[in-house]
mmCIF file of C-alpha atoms in Angstrom:
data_model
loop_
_atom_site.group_PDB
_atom_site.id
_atom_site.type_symbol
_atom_site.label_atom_id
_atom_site.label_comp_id
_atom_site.label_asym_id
_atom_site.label_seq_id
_atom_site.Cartn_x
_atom_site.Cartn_y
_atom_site.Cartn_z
ATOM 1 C CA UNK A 11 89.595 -21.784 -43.157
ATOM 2 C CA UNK A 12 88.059 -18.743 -43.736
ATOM 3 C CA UNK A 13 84.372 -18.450 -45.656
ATOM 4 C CA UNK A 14 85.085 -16.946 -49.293
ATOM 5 C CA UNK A 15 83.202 -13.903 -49.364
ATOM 6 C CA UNK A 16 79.670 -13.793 -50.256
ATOM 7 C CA UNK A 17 78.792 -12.666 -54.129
ATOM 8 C CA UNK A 18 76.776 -9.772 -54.858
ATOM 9 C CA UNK A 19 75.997 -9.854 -57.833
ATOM 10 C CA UNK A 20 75.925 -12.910 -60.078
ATOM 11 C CA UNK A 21 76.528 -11.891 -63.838
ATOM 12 C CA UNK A 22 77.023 -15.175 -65.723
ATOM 13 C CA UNK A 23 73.247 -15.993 -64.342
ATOM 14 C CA UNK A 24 72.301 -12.326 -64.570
ATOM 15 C CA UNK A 25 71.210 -12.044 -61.289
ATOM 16 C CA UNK A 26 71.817 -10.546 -58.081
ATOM 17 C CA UNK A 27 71.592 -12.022 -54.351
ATOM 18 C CA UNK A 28 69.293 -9.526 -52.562
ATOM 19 C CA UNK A 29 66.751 -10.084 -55.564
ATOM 20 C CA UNK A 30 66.938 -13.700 -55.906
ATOM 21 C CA UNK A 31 66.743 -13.386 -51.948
ATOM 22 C CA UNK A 32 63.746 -11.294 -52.414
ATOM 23 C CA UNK A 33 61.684 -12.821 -54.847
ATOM 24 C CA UNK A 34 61.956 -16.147 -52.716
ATOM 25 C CA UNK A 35 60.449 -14.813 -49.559
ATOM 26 C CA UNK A 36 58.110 -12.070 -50.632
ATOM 27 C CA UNK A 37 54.458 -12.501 -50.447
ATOM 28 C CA UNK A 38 53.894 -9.276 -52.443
ATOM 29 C CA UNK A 39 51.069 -9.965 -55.611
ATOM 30 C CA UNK A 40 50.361 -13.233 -54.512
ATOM 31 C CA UNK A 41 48.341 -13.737 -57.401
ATOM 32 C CA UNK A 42 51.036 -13.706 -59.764
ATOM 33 C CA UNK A 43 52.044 -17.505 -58.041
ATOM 34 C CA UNK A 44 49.034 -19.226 -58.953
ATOM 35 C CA UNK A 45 49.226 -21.424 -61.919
ATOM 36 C CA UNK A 46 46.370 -20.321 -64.028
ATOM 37 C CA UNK A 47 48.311 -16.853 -64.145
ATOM 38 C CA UNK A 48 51.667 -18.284 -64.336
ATOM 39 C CA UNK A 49 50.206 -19.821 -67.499
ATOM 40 C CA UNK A 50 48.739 -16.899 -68.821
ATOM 41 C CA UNK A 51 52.076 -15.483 -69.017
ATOM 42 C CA UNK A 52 53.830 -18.263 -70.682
ATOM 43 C CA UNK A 53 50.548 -18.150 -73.063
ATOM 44 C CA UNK A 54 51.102 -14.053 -73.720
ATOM 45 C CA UNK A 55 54.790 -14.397 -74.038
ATOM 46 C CA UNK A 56 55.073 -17.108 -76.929
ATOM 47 C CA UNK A 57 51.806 -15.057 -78.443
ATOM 48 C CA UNK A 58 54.400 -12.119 -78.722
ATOM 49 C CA UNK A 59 57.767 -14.073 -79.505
ATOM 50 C CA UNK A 60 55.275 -15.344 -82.759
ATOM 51 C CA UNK A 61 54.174 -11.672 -83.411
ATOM 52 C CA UNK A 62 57.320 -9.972 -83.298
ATOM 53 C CA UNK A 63 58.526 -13.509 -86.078
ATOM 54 C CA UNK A 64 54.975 -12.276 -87.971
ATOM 55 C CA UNK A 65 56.328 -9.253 -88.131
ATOM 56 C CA UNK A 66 59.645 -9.744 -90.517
ATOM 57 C CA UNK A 67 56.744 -11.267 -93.018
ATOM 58 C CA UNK A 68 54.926 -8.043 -92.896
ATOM 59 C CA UNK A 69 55.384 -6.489 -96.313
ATOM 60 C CA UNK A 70 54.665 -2.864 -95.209
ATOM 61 C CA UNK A 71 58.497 -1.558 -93.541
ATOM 62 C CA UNK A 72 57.003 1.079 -91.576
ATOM 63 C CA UNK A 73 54.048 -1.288 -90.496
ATOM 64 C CA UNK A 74 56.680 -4.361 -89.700
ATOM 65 C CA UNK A 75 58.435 -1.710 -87.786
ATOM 66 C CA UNK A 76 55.785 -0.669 -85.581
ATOM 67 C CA UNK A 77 54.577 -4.244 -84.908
ATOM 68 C CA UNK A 78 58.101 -5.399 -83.888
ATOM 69 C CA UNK A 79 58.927 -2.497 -81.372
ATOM 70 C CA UNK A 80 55.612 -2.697 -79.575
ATOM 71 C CA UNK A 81 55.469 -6.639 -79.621
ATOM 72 C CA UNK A 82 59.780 -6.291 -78.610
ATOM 73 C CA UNK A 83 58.656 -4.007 -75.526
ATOM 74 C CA UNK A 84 55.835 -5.777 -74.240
ATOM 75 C CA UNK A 85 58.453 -8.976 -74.524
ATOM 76 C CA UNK A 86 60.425 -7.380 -72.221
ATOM 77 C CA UNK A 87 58.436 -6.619 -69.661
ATOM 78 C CA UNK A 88 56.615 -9.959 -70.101
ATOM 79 C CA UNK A 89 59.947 -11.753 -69.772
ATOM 80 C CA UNK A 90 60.193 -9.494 -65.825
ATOM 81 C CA UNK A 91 57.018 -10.881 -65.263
ATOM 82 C CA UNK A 92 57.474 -14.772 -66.164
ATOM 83 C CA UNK A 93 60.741 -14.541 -64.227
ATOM 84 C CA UNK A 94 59.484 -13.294 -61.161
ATOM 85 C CA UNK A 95 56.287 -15.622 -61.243
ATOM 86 C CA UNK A 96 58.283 -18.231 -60.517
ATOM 87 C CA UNK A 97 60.585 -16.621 -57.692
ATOM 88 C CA UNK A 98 63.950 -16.539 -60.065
ATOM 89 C CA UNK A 99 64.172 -20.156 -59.698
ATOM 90 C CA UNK A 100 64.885 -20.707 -63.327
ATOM 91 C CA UNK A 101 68.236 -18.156 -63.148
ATOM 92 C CA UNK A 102 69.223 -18.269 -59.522
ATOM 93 C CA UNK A 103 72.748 -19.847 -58.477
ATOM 94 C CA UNK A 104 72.550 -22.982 -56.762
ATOM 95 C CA UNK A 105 74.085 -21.407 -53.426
ATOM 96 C CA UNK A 106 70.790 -19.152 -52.992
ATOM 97 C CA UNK A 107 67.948 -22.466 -53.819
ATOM 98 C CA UNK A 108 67.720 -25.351 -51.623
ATOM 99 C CA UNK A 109 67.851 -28.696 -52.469
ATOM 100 C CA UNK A 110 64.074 -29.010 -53.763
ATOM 101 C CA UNK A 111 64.454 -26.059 -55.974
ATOM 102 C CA UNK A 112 67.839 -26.959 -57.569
ATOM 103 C CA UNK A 113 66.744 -30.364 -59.002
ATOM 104 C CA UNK A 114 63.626 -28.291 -60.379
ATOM 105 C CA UNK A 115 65.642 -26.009 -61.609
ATOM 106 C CA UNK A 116 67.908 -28.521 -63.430
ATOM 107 C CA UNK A 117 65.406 -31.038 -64.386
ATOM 108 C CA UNK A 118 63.319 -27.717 -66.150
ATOM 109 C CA UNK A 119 66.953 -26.759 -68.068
ATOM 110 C CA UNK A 120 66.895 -30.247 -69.369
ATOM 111 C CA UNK A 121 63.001 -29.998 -70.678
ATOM 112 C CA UNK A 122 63.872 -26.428 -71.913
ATOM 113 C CA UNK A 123 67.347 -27.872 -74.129
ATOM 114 C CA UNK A 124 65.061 -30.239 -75.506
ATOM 115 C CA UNK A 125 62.522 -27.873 -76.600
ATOM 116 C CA UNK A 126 65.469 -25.624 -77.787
ATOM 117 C CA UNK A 127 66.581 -28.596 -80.037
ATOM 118 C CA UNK A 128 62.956 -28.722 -81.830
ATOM 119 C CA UNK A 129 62.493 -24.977 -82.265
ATOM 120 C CA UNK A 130 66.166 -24.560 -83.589
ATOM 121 C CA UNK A 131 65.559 -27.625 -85.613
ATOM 122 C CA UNK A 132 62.499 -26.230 -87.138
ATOM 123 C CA UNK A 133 64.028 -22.811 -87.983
ATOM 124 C CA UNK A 134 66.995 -24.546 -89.795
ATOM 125 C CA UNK A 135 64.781 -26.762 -92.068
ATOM 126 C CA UNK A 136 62.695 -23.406 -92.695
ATOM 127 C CA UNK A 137 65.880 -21.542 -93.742
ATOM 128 C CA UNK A 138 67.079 -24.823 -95.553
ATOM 129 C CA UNK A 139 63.797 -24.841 -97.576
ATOM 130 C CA UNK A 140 62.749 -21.679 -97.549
ATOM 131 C CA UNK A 141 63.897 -17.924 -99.208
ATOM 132 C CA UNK A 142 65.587 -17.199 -96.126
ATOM 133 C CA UNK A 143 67.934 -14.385 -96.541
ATOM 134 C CA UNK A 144 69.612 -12.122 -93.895
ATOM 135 C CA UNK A 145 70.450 -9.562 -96.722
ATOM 136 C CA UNK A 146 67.031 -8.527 -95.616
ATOM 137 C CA UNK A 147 67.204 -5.270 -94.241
ATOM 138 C CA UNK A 148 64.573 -5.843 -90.667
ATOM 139 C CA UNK A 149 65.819 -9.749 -89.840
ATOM 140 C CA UNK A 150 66.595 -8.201 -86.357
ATOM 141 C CA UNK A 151 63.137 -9.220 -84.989
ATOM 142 C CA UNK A 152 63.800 -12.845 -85.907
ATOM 143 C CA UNK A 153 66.967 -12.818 -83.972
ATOM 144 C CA UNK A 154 65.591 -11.098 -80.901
ATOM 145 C CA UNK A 155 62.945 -13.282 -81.139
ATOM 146 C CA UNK A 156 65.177 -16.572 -80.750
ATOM 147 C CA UNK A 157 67.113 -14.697 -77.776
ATOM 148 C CA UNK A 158 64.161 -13.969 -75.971
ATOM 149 C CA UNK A 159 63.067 -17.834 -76.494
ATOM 150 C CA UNK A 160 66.349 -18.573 -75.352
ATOM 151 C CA UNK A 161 66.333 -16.360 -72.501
ATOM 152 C CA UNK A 162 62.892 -16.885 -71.302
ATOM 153 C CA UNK A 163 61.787 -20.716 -72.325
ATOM 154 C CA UNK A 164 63.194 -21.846 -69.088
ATOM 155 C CA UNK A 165 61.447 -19.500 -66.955
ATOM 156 C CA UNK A 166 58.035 -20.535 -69.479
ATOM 157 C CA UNK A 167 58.487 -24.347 -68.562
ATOM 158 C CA UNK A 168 58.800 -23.922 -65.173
ATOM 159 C CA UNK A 169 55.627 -20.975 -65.097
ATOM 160 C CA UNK A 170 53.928 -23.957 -67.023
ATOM 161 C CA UNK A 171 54.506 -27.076 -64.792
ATOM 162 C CA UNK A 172 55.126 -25.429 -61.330
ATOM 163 C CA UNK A 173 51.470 -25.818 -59.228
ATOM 164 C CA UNK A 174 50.180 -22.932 -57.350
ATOM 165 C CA UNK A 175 51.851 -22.145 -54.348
ATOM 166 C CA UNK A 176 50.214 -22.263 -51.033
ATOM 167 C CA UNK A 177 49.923 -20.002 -48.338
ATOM 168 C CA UNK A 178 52.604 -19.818 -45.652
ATOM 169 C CA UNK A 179 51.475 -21.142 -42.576
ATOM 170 C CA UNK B 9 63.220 -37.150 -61.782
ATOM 171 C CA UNK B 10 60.405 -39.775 -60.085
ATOM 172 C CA UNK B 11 63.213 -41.004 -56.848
ATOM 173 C CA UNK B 12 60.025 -40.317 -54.285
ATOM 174 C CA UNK B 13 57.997 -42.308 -56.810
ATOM 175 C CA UNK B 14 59.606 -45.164 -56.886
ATOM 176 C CA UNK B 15 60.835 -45.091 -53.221
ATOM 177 C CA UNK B 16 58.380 -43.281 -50.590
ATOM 178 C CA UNK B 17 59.736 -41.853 -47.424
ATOM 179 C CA UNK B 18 56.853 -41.590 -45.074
ATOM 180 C CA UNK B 19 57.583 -38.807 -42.657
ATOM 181 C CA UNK B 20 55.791 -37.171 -39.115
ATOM 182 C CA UNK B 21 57.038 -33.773 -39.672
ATOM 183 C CA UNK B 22 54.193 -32.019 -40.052
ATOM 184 C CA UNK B 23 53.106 -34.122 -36.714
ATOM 185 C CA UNK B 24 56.041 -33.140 -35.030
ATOM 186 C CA UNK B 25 56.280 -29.272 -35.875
ATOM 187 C CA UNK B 26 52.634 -28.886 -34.875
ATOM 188 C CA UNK B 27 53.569 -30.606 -31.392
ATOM 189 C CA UNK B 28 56.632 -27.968 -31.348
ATOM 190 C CA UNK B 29 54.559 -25.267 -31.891
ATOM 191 C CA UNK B 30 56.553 -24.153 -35.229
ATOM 192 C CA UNK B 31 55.534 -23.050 -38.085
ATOM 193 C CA UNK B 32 56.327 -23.901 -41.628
ATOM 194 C CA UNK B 33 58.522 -20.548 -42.206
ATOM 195 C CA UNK B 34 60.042 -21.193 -38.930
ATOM 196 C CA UNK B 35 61.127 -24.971 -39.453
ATOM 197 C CA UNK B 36 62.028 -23.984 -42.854
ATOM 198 C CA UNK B 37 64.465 -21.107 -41.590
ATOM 199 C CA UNK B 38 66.065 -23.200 -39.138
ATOM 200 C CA UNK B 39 67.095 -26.048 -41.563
ATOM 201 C CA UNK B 40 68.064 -23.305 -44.129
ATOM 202 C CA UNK B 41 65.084 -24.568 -47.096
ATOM 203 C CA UNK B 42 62.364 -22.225 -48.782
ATOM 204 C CA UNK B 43 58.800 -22.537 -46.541
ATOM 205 C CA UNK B 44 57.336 -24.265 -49.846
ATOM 206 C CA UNK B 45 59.758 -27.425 -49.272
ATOM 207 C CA UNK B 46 58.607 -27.892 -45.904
ATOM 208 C CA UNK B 47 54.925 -28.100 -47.084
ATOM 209 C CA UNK B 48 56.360 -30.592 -50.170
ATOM 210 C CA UNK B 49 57.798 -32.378 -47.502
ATOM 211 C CA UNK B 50 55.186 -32.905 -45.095
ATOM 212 C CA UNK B 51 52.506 -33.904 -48.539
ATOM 213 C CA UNK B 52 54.669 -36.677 -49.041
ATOM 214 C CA UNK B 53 55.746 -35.148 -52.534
ATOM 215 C CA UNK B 54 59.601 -34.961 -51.865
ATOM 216 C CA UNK B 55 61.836 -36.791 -50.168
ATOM 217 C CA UNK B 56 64.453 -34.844 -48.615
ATOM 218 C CA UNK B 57 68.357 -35.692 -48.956
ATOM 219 C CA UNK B 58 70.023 -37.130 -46.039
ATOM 220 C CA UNK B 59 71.784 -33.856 -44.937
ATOM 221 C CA UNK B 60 68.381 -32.413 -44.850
ATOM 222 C CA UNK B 61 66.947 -35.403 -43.510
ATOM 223 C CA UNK B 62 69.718 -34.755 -40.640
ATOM 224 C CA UNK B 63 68.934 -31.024 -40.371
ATOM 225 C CA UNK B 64 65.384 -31.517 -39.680
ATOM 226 C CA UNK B 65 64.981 -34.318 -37.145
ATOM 227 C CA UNK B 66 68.264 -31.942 -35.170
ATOM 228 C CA UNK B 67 65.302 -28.850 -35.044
ATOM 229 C CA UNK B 68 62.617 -31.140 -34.383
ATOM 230 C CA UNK B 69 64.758 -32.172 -31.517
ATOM 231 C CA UNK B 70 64.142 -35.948 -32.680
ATOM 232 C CA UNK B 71 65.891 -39.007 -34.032
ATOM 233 C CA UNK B 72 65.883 -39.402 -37.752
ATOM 234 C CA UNK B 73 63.889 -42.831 -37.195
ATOM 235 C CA UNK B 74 61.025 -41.071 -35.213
ATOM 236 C CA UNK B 75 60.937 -38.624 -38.021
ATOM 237 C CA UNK B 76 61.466 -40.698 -41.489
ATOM 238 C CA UNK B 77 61.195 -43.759 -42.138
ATOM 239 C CA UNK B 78 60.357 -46.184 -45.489
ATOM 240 C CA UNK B 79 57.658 -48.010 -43.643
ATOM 241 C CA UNK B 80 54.164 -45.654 -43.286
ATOM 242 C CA UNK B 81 53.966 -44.921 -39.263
ATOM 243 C CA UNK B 82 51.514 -46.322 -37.265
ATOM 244 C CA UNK B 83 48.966 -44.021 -36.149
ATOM 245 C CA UNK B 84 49.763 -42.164 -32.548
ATOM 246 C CA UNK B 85 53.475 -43.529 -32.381
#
């Protein structure tokens, strides 16, 4: 029987093989694999994800405005970072990890849905309790905010727990 | 996700690859695993499935008893 052919690009996961292949064998900034910086990251990124919520309290529009497009863009490219500090384990396919890195992988999904449950539990009884409206005009930052806690909190758990790797010998 | 906790596989592969002259990134290529596995491997801190198990004692051109086993190994067997 013929071999199905190989994937490219893997959308659902938002990946694609040469960089998942990449960013598991490069040695390039091999700073950015020690744990103390992986941490830093995770520590920066939920510092922003909070600034860019901050900023639908801020009063001023064009102030709130200002806060939630820089704190929105540095998110971003935070989000590049965290992913590629820990080698696009969090997002790659299960054909491209090995058998170590799949059952990290899914045992950090199952820490992250928990974690998901709490924060999306803690919004709810805000917007239960609270004056929560989304006839507010600039609600957008607290939506992007959730997606990008949603999109990066498994890459944060796994920047957070993984230890530094060691030098290949 | 504590299997290696509860049951230890002792392992010489880190003995063995040394006496083959491999390297981690070698070994690890061969059995198709990143080279970090290979060092988790050889620390005792994962215990590799039985395919792998398989794959590994076939490049360290060994038996899987001379390579794994449940009981620590005696020192120099």
């Amino acid at each position: 029987m013929a071999e199905p052919p190989r994937k490219k690009i893997y959308w659902t996961e938002g990946v694609t093989r040469k960089e998942v292949e990449t960013a598991l064998s490069t040695n390039k900034y091999p700073a950015l694999y020690r744990r103390s910086v992986r941490r830093a990251l995770v520590g920066i990124y939920a510092v922003l994800i909070a600034l860019l919520v901050l900023s639908y309290s801020i009063a001023a529009v064009k102030l709130s405005s200002y806060v939630a497009a820089i704190s929105g863009a540095l998110l971003i490219a935070m989000y590049l970072a965290l992913r590629y500090s820990v080698r696009l384990i969090a997002d790659a396919p299960t054909e491209l990890l090995d058998e170590r890195l799949v059952a990290i992988r899914d045992r950090t999904y199952l820490i992250a849905y928990r974690w998901l449950s709490l924060v999306v539990g803690i919004i709810l009884g805000f917007a239960i309790a609270g004056d929560f409206s989304f006839a507010r005009d600039s609600w957008w930052p607290l939506v992007v905010a959730l997606g990008m806690l949603i999109a990066g909190l498994p890459s944060m758990i796994l920047a957070w727990t993984l230890p530094s790797e060691e030098p290949q010998l | 996700m504590s299997r290696q906790r509860e049951d230890p596989v002792f392992n010489r592969v880190e003995e063995l690859r040394l006496e083959r002259g491999l390297t981690r990134q070698q070994l690890a290529e061969a059995v198709g695993v990143h080279y970090q596995t290979i060092g988790y491997l050889e620390r005792g801190e994962y215990s590799p499935s039985l395919i792998l198990a398989f794959k590994i004692a076939k490049a360290l051109d060994a038996g899987i008893p001379e390579v794994f086993s449940i009981k620590p190994f005696k020192k120099g067997v």
